[in-house]
């Protein structure tokens, strides 16, 4: 493998990690502030992608599509928070798992009922459809570069939001002592709705950004959801920084594992069994990574004990 | 032989429990088990709609449709229900190979006919073949073998292969390599359900292949084609029709233009009855038919043709009537090989734009009178 | 008698009575459907030990269900093709004998539960949920991409495995077999809950520190519970594979784990007969709703949501009152 190819694969790993971060950040925020495990986070991702595809279809504008994805996911987030999730905060995790599992069924089949069973069309804007030449002669899709940039900007923005704004102070206060912020006169139920909607909007944005280069279809959210769980378990639940580090680790392991493991086995095996065994192991690599992290740090890299 | 004697044993044992079907007075009761919910629902809906279109207005057919949710255990359960409670004569509808493997042996063991409108796993074409099992679509390898033949004829020398790491993917690539005479410069098996192909595209770009040949069904193919278009890699793209079907092309859009894919049917295929089928399907459902719809349509035509010749209760006669395949397929000439799998022409199609619609057009014949290699192992 | 005891008796008898009715009406398919409910109930009874009594919300029990299924599939596959499983210095043949298959299913899923539990139980709460989910996915992807036993296509077993003295292909006889196993496991679980082990496990759920001070390690208690729980679910997996005469990676899917939890919550958490009630209700819903509409899963989702939000305690809780007793 040439160094250039390796660099390109590292970029790919970064990009998939950054997309995972957008999903994981919302999940981990929601857990950190409200103590809620939300399986329906993948549905919000799907809602973002479908909203973007529908609006792009009507207007032809990708920017409007992204705005629609943010708005639709945030709105869906507000609604489910006020109708369902709000009743689950003082329940145990079991009830939360089950109620949000029920929401997945409702959203998936509801989307299929609205949009039909065929995948929808959503493409990258024409200006970004080709590759750009990076230093060193690497040809890299410009849209993917944009995703990396947007993701990093959002990560930066989130850190600023939490470190410097009023709402960020409330979020941090809520994470350390939930009763306390109520006593301080913060409108908790409003805060919770805002945090949930923020998490939902991030998931929706991820769905729309990824939907343009992947398939916009029912059920697209669940595989990403499970990866996002792995990310926040590795990073430590409730920690935005942990989510970023965990997402990059998972993205890199997944991408590089798929490329390097078959090559590695090829050194001492015949090519066809090397590809099968290498691919089989690669599909398990992130879970092995997770198990290793847990062996040494049961609460994740940045989790509080 | 061993499997067959086992099946026979199962047949005896189950025959004792399944109540004998009473006569429907020449009517045939059809049980359709297909995928109508979840991510793979598009294919099942097309097969169902194609089948129902051909059966429309035929009051000799009594059709029960059920959703298998793409889950093998549900499919097995539905097959038992249809045979034991609904007392159907013929079963059909299954889309996926793994579901077919779960259902078909037990259906034929219980003495019912099974007409496959889609999946064609190799086991059912070879050692596990059955007199009561008819495949109206293709053996799984057919499109790939034809792809290899076309590549030989059209000066394609170096190919990069890619498929998901699961049996249908590995079988498909094996099928291509069976007929392809050029050099395979790279071969990647991806995770089933993978949605990001940046790593694979980088590998393909770095290889000296002139063509990438891939099989990625459903959403995987959509993701790959969109990302491929964004990468700016200039190589030919080929594959079986499954990744470039009408239901999928709409989601890929212009990114698919120019891709070559093998299929036994296309909406522009100039054979008697095809244009009428395409028009009737559009009038009825308001969308273009896919090849799955064509397969569903042909399956119903085959069944109706056999009903005109024999009573379904007379198993041997009905089997003989099905073997004749005396119907006008929308694929043109169609007949069954000894293992009840199709002998048919396979075409090369190219993805083109007609007005605003991205669709397929035939550019040549890839294989004439193609049939599978597993028939040799089939002893009926 | 307490209302819950009466209700339990009714639930317990509902299955054989319904099966007998179906037998009398010559509806073998309904017997198969009831058998399916009984097997799901068994799987959920296993999970209920960890979840209800131990408070361990495992979203990865499909791993054990699948391992049990593949234990059956692999052994029977080798027996039906007359090829030895291991053929080197030691020769191990496949088998079609149910008792042997069950033993292998129980042992292998217990070992897997030991490994997964030892790692996952280092954490708790929401970490535990996510980690068990992730380990379940790991098995799922492995089963799909490992080509030796059919990968995603799964394995077909043409004839049900044998049990001495029974014709297992007869739906009624197979149902009786499953029902006897379910009864035995229920009886054992009932005893276990009242035994010192069960009481300590329950205490560990409510207050881990207190148990620690009495000298019992909550980690070991939970690990033992998790292993037993996985083994029972594994046994259910072997039976499920035999019911369908087929095994595939979908037995490992995370939706399967979700459904086991659904059975428990629908029936009533922490109640011995909760999983039985829940599995029966779910299979009934599936049977009644799926012909209604292509989008019937929406209704299932809505019902689940209503149960979680408004009918706490599930079916048994709503009918027999709120208080939870483990007998």
Coordinates of N, CA, C and O in Angstrom, one line a residue, chain A residues 57-118:
Chain A
X57 N -36.0 17.9 -3.5 CA -36.8 17.5 -4.7 C -37.7 18.6 -5.1 O -37.9 18.8 -6.3
X58 N -38.3 19.4 -4.2 CA -39.2 20.4 -4.5 C -38.4 21.7 -5.0 O -38.8 22.3 -6.0
X59 N -37.4 22.0 -4.3 CA -36.8 23.3 -4.6 C -35.5 23.2 -5.4 O -35.0 24.2 -6.0
X60 N -34.8 22.1 -5.3 CA -33.6 21.9 -6.0 C -32.4 22.6 -5.2 O -31.3 22.6 -5.8
X61 N -32.7 23.1 -4.1 CA -31.6 23.8 -3.4 C -31.1 22.9 -2.2 O -31.8 22.5 -1.4
X62 N -29.7 22.7 -2.2 CA -29.2 21.9 -1.2 C -29.1 22.6 0.2 O -29.3 22.0 1.2
X63 N -28.9 23.9 0.1 CA -28.9 24.7 1.4 C -30.2 24.6 2.1 O -30.3 24.4 3.3
X64 N -31.3 24.8 1.3 CA -32.6 24.8 1.8 C -32.9 23.4 2.4 O -33.5 23.2 3.5
X65 N -32.4 22.3 1.7 CA -32.6 21.0 2.1 C -31.9 20.8 3.5 O -32.5 20.2 4.4
X66 N -30.7 21.3 3.7 CA -30.0 21.2 5.0 C -30.8 21.9 6.1 O -31.0 21.4 7.2
X67 N -31.3 23.1 5.7 CA -32.1 23.8 6.7 C -33.4 23.0 7.1 O -33.7 23.0 8.3
X68 N -34.0 22.4 6.1 CA -35.2 21.7 6.3 C -34.9 20.5 7.2 O -35.7 20.1 8.1
X69 N -33.8 19.8 7.0 CA -33.4 18.7 7.8 C -33.2 19.1 9.3 O -33.8 18.4 10.2
X70 N -32.5 20.2 9.5 CA -32.3 20.7 10.8 C -33.7 21.0 11.5 O -34.0 20.6 12.6
X71 N -34.5 21.7 10.7 CA -35.8 22.1 11.3 C -36.7 20.9 11.6 O -37.3 20.8 12.6
X72 N -36.8 20.0 10.6 CA -37.7 18.9 10.8 C -37.3 18.0 11.9 O -38.1 17.6 12.7
X73 N -36.0 17.7 12.0 CA -35.5 16.9 13.1 C -35.7 17.6 14.5 O -36.1 17.0 15.4
X74 N -35.4 18.9 14.5 CA -35.6 19.6 15.8 C -37.1 19.6 16.2 O -37.4 19.4 17.3
X75 N -37.9 19.8 15.2 CA -39.4 19.8 15.4 C -39.8 18.5 15.9 O -40.5 18.4 17.0
X76 N -39.4 17.4 15.2 CA -39.8 16.1 15.7 C -39.2 15.8 17.1 O -39.9 15.2 17.9
X77 N -38.0 16.3 17.3 CA -37.4 16.2 18.7 C -38.3 16.8 19.7 O -38.6 16.3 20.8
X78 N -38.7 18.1 19.4 CA -39.6 18.8 20.4 C -40.8 18.1 20.6 O -41.3 17.9 21.8
X79 N -41.5 17.6 19.6 CA -42.7 16.9 19.7 C -42.6 15.6 20.6 O -43.3 15.4 21.5
X80 N -41.6 14.8 20.2 CA -41.6 13.6 21.0 C -41.1 13.8 22.4 O -41.5 13.1 23.3
X81 N -40.3 14.9 22.6 CA -39.9 15.2 24.0 C -41.1 15.6 24.8 O -41.3 15.1 25.9
X82 N -42.0 16.4 24.2 CA -43.1 16.9 25.0 C -44.2 15.9 25.1 O -44.9 15.8 26.2
X83 N -44.4 15.0 24.1 CA -45.5 14.0 24.2 C -45.1 12.8 25.0 O -45.8 12.2 25.8
X84 N -43.8 12.3 24.7 CA -43.5 11.0 25.2 C -42.3 11.1 26.2 O -42.4 10.7 27.4
X85 N -41.2 11.6 25.7 CA -39.9 11.5 26.5 C -40.1 12.1 27.9 O -39.5 11.6 28.9
X86 N -40.8 13.2 28.0 CA -40.9 13.9 29.2 C -41.4 13.0 30.3 O -41.1 13.2 31.5
X87 N -42.3 12.1 30.0 CA -42.8 11.2 31.0 C -41.8 10.1 31.4 O -42.2 9.3 32.3
X88 N -40.7 10.1 30.8 CA -39.8 8.9 31.0 C -38.6 9.3 31.9 O -37.8 8.5 32.3
X89 N -38.4 10.6 32.2 CA -37.2 11.0 32.9 C -37.0 10.4 34.3 O -36.0 10.0 34.6
X90 N -38.1 10.2 35.0 CA -37.9 9.6 36.3 C -38.3 8.1 36.3 O -38.4 7.5 37.3
X91 N -38.4 7.5 35.1 CA -38.6 6.1 35.0 C -37.2 5.4 34.9 O -36.2 6.1 34.7
X92 N -37.2 4.1 35.1 CA -35.9 3.4 34.9 C -35.5 3.3 33.5 O -36.3 3.5 32.6
X93 N -34.2 2.8 33.2 CA -33.8 2.7 31.8 C -34.6 1.8 31.0 O -34.7 1.9 29.8
X94 N -35.1 0.7 31.7 CA -35.9 -0.3 31.0 C -37.1 0.4 30.3 O -37.3 0.1 29.1
X95 N -37.8 1.2 31.0 CA -39.0 1.8 30.4 C -38.5 2.7 29.2 O -39.2 2.8 28.2
X96 N -37.4 3.4 29.4 CA -36.9 4.3 28.4 C -36.5 3.5 27.1 O -36.9 3.9 26.0
X97 N -35.8 2.4 27.3 CA -35.5 1.5 26.2 C -36.7 1.1 25.4 O -36.8 1.2 24.2
X98 N -37.7 0.7 26.2 CA -38.9 0.1 25.5 C -39.7 1.2 24.8 O -40.2 1.0 23.7
X99 N -39.9 2.3 25.4 CA -40.7 3.4 24.8 C -40.0 3.9 23.6 O -40.7 4.1 22.5
X100 N -38.7 4.1 23.6 CA -38.0 4.6 22.4 C -37.9 3.5 21.3 O -37.9 3.8 20.2
X101 N -37.9 2.2 21.7 CA -38.0 1.1 20.8 C -39.3 1.2 20.0 O -39.4 1.1 18.8
X102 N -40.4 1.5 20.8 CA -41.7 1.6 20.2 C -41.7 2.8 19.2 O -42.3 2.8 18.1
X103 N -41.0 3.9 19.6 CA -40.9 5.1 18.7 C -40.3 4.7 17.4 O -40.7 5.2 16.3
X104 N -39.2 3.9 17.4 CA -38.6 3.5 16.2 C -39.6 2.8 15.3 O -39.7 3.1 14.1
X105 N -40.4 1.9 15.8 CA -41.4 1.2 15.0 C -42.3 2.2 14.3 O -42.6 2.2 13.1
X106 N -42.8 3.1 15.2 CA -43.8 4.1 14.7 C -43.1 5.0 13.6 O -43.7 5.2 12.5
X107 N -41.9 5.5 13.9 CA -41.3 6.4 12.9 C -40.9 5.7 11.6 O -41.2 6.2 10.5
X108 N -40.4 4.4 11.7 CA -40.0 3.7 10.5 C -41.2 3.4 9.6 O -41.2 3.8 8.4
X109 N -42.2 2.8 10.2 CA -43.3 2.5 9.4 C -44.1 3.7 8.9 O -44.7 3.8 7.8
X110 N -44.1 4.7 9.8 CA -44.8 6.0 9.4 C -44.1 6.6 8.2 O -44.8 7.1 7.3
X111 N -42.8 6.6 8.2 CA -42.0 7.2 7.1 C -42.3 6.4 5.8 O -42.5 7.0 4.7
X112 N -42.4 5.1 6.0 CA -42.6 4.3 4.8 C -44.1 4.5 4.3 O -44.3 4.5 3.1
X113 N -45.0 4.8 5.2 CA -46.3 5.1 4.8 C -46.4 6.4 4.0 O -47.1 6.5 3.0
X114 N -45.6 7.4 4.5 CA -45.6 8.7 3.9 C -44.9 8.7 2.5 O -45.3 9.3 1.5
X115 N -43.7 8.1 2.5 CA -42.8 8.3 1.4 C -42.7 7.0 0.5 O -42.0 7.0 -0.5
X116 N -43.3 5.9 0.9 CA -43.2 4.7 0.1 C -42.0 3.9 0.5 O -41.2 4.3 1.3
X117 N -41.9 2.7 -0.2 CA -40.9 1.8 0.2 C -39.6 1.9 -0.6 O -38.6 1.2 -0.3
X118 N -39.5 2.8 -1.6 CA -38.3 2.9 -2.4 C -37.4 4.0 -1.8 O -37.9 5.0 -1.3

